[in-house]
Every structure is written in C-alpha cells, then in structure tokens.
C-alpha cells in the first residue's frame, strides 16, 4: 500500500497561536481524504473530511491540493484542548482502504 | 449517536494462547476493518471485510489471524497463537458506504506476556 506521510512533530505552540499541518500521499488515484484526531491511548475520531474546494469548521480549515498530492489542516486560535495527535487518512487502493499517516503531535501550552 | 463498540477493553494473555477480539459495528454499515497500533507507532491496517468475506488484507494479517462475522451484528478478530509482538491496541472500524469516513471503536488493548 502506498504511503501517507506526515511530519511527526511535536508542534509546541502557545494558546491562541495558529498552526498548520501538512500531509502528502503517493497514490494519485486516492479520492477521499480526512483528518482524524487521536488522544493518548484512545481511538481515532473524525475531525473533518477534506474536499477539493477546501472546507472550514469553526477554527479548523482543511485543504486539498490534488496536483501536488498534499492536504493541510490549519488550526486557528489554538486551545489547550487541541493538544492531541492529528492523523491524516487517505482512502487508498482498489478497495479504498483508510490508510493512516503516522500522525502529527500538537502540544498547546498556556 | 451510533457507535462502534469493542470488547474487552483490555485483555492480557499468555504467549501461545488464542484470543478473540469482538466488535459490534454501526448497524447499517457494510464495510468493516481491523487495525492495530503498537504503542508509539502508527495505526496499521490489518484486514477489510465486505459481503461476508475478506476484501483485502495486509502482510501483517498472516495465517495466525482470522476474522468472522458470525451473525448480523458481531465482527471478530481471532489470533490463534499469540506472540509477544502482537501486544498492541486493536481497533475495529466500520464504514457506511465505500470510500467515506470510517468510524472507530474505542479499541482493545492486548497484552501478551
């Protein structure tokens, strides 16, 4: 299975900061893209889907660049509760299997 | 809100023993998955299941592993003879339609001693 790559971080930012994560994928036939959030020793939880036109959900903005095969997640006005690992997930292969990046760790400090 | 449920939450087993991890996917979902996550590492795909058969499996999913959907609700992962390196979190996931978002259970932490 082709890889999904992310910078593992950690990104260590103060409250209120804006932080951006990128993810690249190698299978150009991939069609569905997601950001999940994972807290320590918990299950991945869907944060948002990523659409070609870009989409926003409150303080979170996700974008997809198909030509360069990367997706991004922007978090504005970071909160302490945003501290988690952010997982890039791409549905890949003939059966569109959700394939995970290794995750980017975010630590928001006071 | 519908959710995927997994049991047990934590299982300790001796090396060489068989374990069965259980999952109840969201009721109207059609696609089912097992993943594992070794502590500190990425979430790794094991197997996908659709229409009562395996649709795809990874190189991790060797002859020691099997999956079943014995009735309309449960989806199980069996490890026949556990090894120390099978210690990990095992996540079950389900998906309603192909190529949409997957929903994950809370996981089973398997510890092989």
CSV table of N, CA and C in Angstrom, one decimal, chain B residues 26-90:
chain,number,residue,atom,x,y,z
B,26,UNK,N,-21.4,-0.3,13.6
B,26,UNK,CA,-22.7,0.5,13.5
B,26,UNK,C,-23.6,-0.3,12.6
B,27,UNK,N,-24.9,-0.3,13.0
B,27,UNK,CA,-25.8,-1.3,12.5
B,27,UNK,C,-26.0,-1.3,11.0
B,28,UNK,N,-26.1,-0.2,10.3
B,28,UNK,CA,-26.4,-0.2,8.9
B,28,UNK,C,-25.1,-0.1,8.0
B,29,UNK,N,-24.0,-0.3,8.6
B,29,UNK,CA,-22.7,-0.2,7.9
B,29,UNK,C,-22.4,-1.5,7.2
B,30,UNK,N,-21.7,-1.4,6.1
B,30,UNK,CA,-21.4,-2.5,5.2
B,30,UNK,C,-20.0,-2.9,5.2
B,31,UNK,N,-19.1,-2.0,5.5
B,31,UNK,CA,-17.6,-2.3,5.4
B,31,UNK,C,-17.0,-2.3,6.8
B,32,UNK,N,-16.2,-3.3,7.0
B,32,UNK,CA,-15.6,-3.5,8.4
B,32,UNK,C,-14.1,-3.7,8.3
B,33,UNK,N,-13.4,-3.2,9.3
B,33,UNK,CA,-12.0,-3.2,9.3
B,33,UNK,C,-11.4,-3.5,10.6
B,34,UNK,N,-10.2,-4.1,10.6
B,34,UNK,CA,-9.4,-4.2,11.8
B,34,UNK,C,-8.1,-3.5,11.6
B,35,UNK,N,-7.7,-2.7,12.6
B,35,UNK,CA,-6.4,-2.1,12.6
B,35,UNK,C,-5.7,-2.4,13.9
B,36,UNK,N,-4.3,-2.3,13.9
B,36,UNK,CA,-3.6,-2.3,15.1
B,36,UNK,C,-2.7,-1.1,15.3
B,37,UNK,N,-2.4,-0.8,16.5
B,37,UNK,CA,-1.5,0.3,16.8
B,37,UNK,C,-0.6,-0.1,17.9
B,38,UNK,N,0.7,-0.4,17.6
B,38,UNK,CA,1.7,-0.7,18.6
B,38,UNK,C,2.0,0.6,19.3
B,39,UNK,N,2.2,0.6,20.6
B,39,UNK,CA,2.5,1.8,21.4
B,39,UNK,C,3.5,2.7,20.7
B,40,UNK,N,3.1,3.9,20.5
B,40,UNK,CA,4.0,4.9,19.9
B,40,UNK,C,4.2,4.9,18.4
B,41,UNK,N,3.4,3.9,17.8
B,41,UNK,CA,3.6,3.8,16.3
B,41,UNK,C,2.3,4.2,15.6
B,42,UNK,N,2.3,4.0,14.3
B,42,UNK,CA,1.2,4.4,13.5
B,42,UNK,C,0.1,3.4,13.5
B,43,UNK,N,-1.1,3.8,13.1
B,43,UNK,CA,-2.2,2.9,13.0
B,43,UNK,C,-2.1,2.1,11.7
B,44,UNK,N,-2.0,0.8,11.8
B,44,UNK,CA,-1.7,-0.1,10.7
B,44,UNK,C,-2.9,-0.9,10.3
B,45,UNK,N,-3.2,-0.9,9.0
B,45,UNK,CA,-4.3,-1.7,8.5
B,45,UNK,C,-4.0,-3.2,8.6
B,46,UNK,N,-5.0,-4.0,9.0
B,46,UNK,CA,-4.9,-5.5,9.1
B,46,UNK,C,-5.7,-6.1,8.0
B,47,UNK,N,-7.0,-5.8,8.0
B,47,UNK,CA,-7.9,-6.5,7.1
B,47,UNK,C,-9.2,-5.7,6.9
B,48,UNK,N,-9.8,-5.9,5.7
B,48,UNK,CA,-11.1,-5.3,5.5
B,48,UNK,C,-12.1,-6.5,5.1
B,49,UNK,N,-13.4,-6.2,5.4
B,49,UNK,CA,-14.4,-7.3,5.3
B,49,UNK,C,-15.6,-6.7,4.7
B,50,UNK,N,-16.1,-7.3,3.6
B,50,UNK,CA,-17.4,-6.8,3.0
B,50,UNK,C,-18.1,-8.0,2.4
B,51,UNK,N,-19.4,-8.0,2.6
B,51,UNK,CA,-20.3,-9.0,2.0
B,51,UNK,C,-19.8,-10.4,2.4
B,52,UNK,N,-19.6,-10.5,3.7
B,52,UNK,CA,-19.2,-11.7,4.4
B,52,UNK,C,-17.9,-12.4,3.9
B,53,UNK,N,-17.0,-11.6,3.4
B,53,UNK,CA,-15.7,-12.1,3.0
B,53,UNK,C,-14.6,-11.1,3.1
B,54,UNK,N,-13.4,-11.5,3.3
B,54,UNK,CA,-12.3,-10.6,3.3
B,54,UNK,C,-12.1,-10.0,1.9
B,55,UNK,N,-12.1,-8.6,1.9
B,55,UNK,CA,-11.9,-7.9,0.6
B,55,UNK,C,-10.4,-7.6,0.4
B,56,UNK,N,-9.7,-7.3,1.5
B,56,UNK,CA,-8.3,-7.0,1.4
B,56,UNK,C,-7.6,-7.3,2.7
B,57,UNK,N,-6.3,-7.7,2.7
B,57,UNK,CA,-5.6,-7.8,3.9
B,57,UNK,C,-4.1,-7.4,3.7
B,58,UNK,N,-3.5,-7.0,4.8
B,58,UNK,CA,-2.1,-6.6,4.7
B,58,UNK,C,-1.2,-7.7,5.0
B,59,UNK,N,0.1,-7.5,4.8
B,59,UNK,CA,1.1,-8.5,5.1
B,59,UNK,C,1.2,-8.9,6.5
B,60,UNK,N,0.7,-8.0,7.4
B,60,UNK,CA,0.6,-8.4,8.9
B,60,UNK,C,-0.4,-9.5,9.1
B,61,UNK,N,-1.4,-9.5,8.4
B,61,UNK,CA,-2.5,-10.5,8.6
B,61,UNK,C,-2.1,-11.8,8.0
B,62,UNK,N,-1.3,-12.6,8.8
B,62,UNK,CA,-0.9,-13.9,8.3
B,62,UNK,C,-1.8,-15.0,8.8
B,63,UNK,N,-1.4,-16.2,8.7
B,63,UNK,CA,-2.2,-17.3,9.0
B,63,UNK,C,-2.7,-17.4,10.4
B,64,UNK,N,-2.0,-16.7,11.3
B,64,UNK,CA,-2.4,-16.6,12.7
B,64,UNK,C,-3.7,-15.9,13.0
B,65,UNK,N,-4.0,-15.0,12.0
B,65,UNK,CA,-5.2,-14.2,12.1
B,65,UNK,C,-6.4,-14.7,11.3
B,66,UNK,N,-7.6,-14.5,11.9
B,66,UNK,CA,-8.8,-14.7,11.1
B,66,UNK,C,-9.9,-13.8,11.5
B,67,UNK,N,-10.8,-13.6,10.7
B,67,UNK,CA,-12.0,-12.7,11.0
B,67,UNK,C,-13.2,-13.5,10.7
B,68,UNK,N,-14.3,-13.1,11.4
B,68,UNK,CA,-15.6,-13.7,11.2
B,68,UNK,C,-16.7,-12.7,11.5
B,69,UNK,N,-17.8,-12.9,10.8
B,69,UNK,CA,-19.0,-12.1,11.1
B,69,UNK,C,-20.1,-13.2,11.4
B,70,UNK,N,-20.1,-13.8,12.6
B,70,UNK,CA,-20.9,-15.0,12.8
B,70,UNK,C,-22.4,-14.7,12.8
B,71,UNK,N,-22.8,-13.5,13.0
B,71,UNK,CA,-24.2,-13.2,13.0
B,71,UNK,C,-24.3,-11.8,12.4
B,72,UNK,N,-25.5,-11.2,12.5
B,72,UNK,CA,-25.7,-9.9,11.8
B,72,UNK,C,-25.1,-8.7,12.5
B,73,UNK,N,-24.5,-8.9,13.7
B,73,UNK,CA,-24.0,-7.8,14.4
B,73,UNK,C,-22.5,-7.9,14.8
B,74,UNK,N,-22.1,-9.0,15.2
B,74,UNK,CA,-20.7,-9.1,15.7
B,74,UNK,C,-19.7,-9.3,14.5
B,75,UNK,N,-18.5,-8.7,14.8
B,75,UNK,CA,-17.3,-8.9,13.8
B,75,UNK,C,-16.1,-9.2,14.7
B,76,UNK,N,-15.5,-10.4,14.5
B,76,UNK,CA,-14.5,-10.8,15.5
B,76,UNK,C,-13.1,-10.9,14.8
B,77,UNK,N,-12.1,-10.7,15.5
B,77,UNK,CA,-10.7,-10.9,15.1
B,77,UNK,C,-10.1,-12.0,16.0
B,78,UNK,N,-9.7,-13.1,15.4
B,78,UNK,CA,-9.0,-14.2,16.2
B,78,UNK,C,-7.6,-14.2,15.9
B,79,UNK,N,-6.8,-14.3,17.0
B,79,UNK,CA,-5.3,-14.6,16.8
B,79,UNK,C,-5.1,-15.9,17.5
B,80,UNK,N,-4.6,-16.9,16.6
B,80,UNK,CA,-4.6,-18.3,17.0
B,80,UNK,C,-3.6,-18.6,18.1
B,81,UNK,N,-2.4,-18.1,17.9
B,81,UNK,CA,-1.3,-18.4,18.8
B,81,UNK,C,-0.5,-17.1,19.0
B,82,UNK,N,-0.8,-16.4,20.1
B,82,UNK,CA,-0.3,-15.0,20.3
B,82,UNK,C,1.2,-15.0,20.5
B,83,UNK,N,1.8,-14.0,20.0
B,83,UNK,CA,3.2,-13.8,20.2
B,83,UNK,C,3.4,-12.5,21.0
B,84,UNK,N,4.6,-12.3,21.6
B,84,UNK,CA,4.8,-11.1,22.3
B,84,UNK,C,4.6,-9.8,21.5
B,85,UNK,N,5.0,-9.9,20.2
B,85,UNK,CA,4.9,-8.8,19.3
B,85,UNK,C,3.5,-8.5,18.9
B,86,UNK,N,2.5,-9.3,19.3
B,86,UNK,CA,1.1,-9.0,19.0
B,86,UNK,C,0.5,-8.0,20.0
B,87,UNK,N,1.3,-7.7,21.0
B,87,UNK,CA,0.8,-6.7,22.0
B,87,UNK,C,0.6,-5.3,21.3
B,88,UNK,N,-0.6,-4.8,21.4
B,88,UNK,CA,-0.9,-3.6,20.7
B,88,UNK,C,-2.4,-3.2,21.1
B,89,UNK,N,-2.8,-2.0,20.6
B,89,UNK,CA,-4.2,-1.7,20.6
B,89,UNK,C,-4.8,-2.2,19.3
B,90,UNK,N,-5.9,-2.8,19.3
B,90,UNK,CA,-6.6,-3.3,18.2
B,90,UNK,C,-7.9,-2.5,18.0
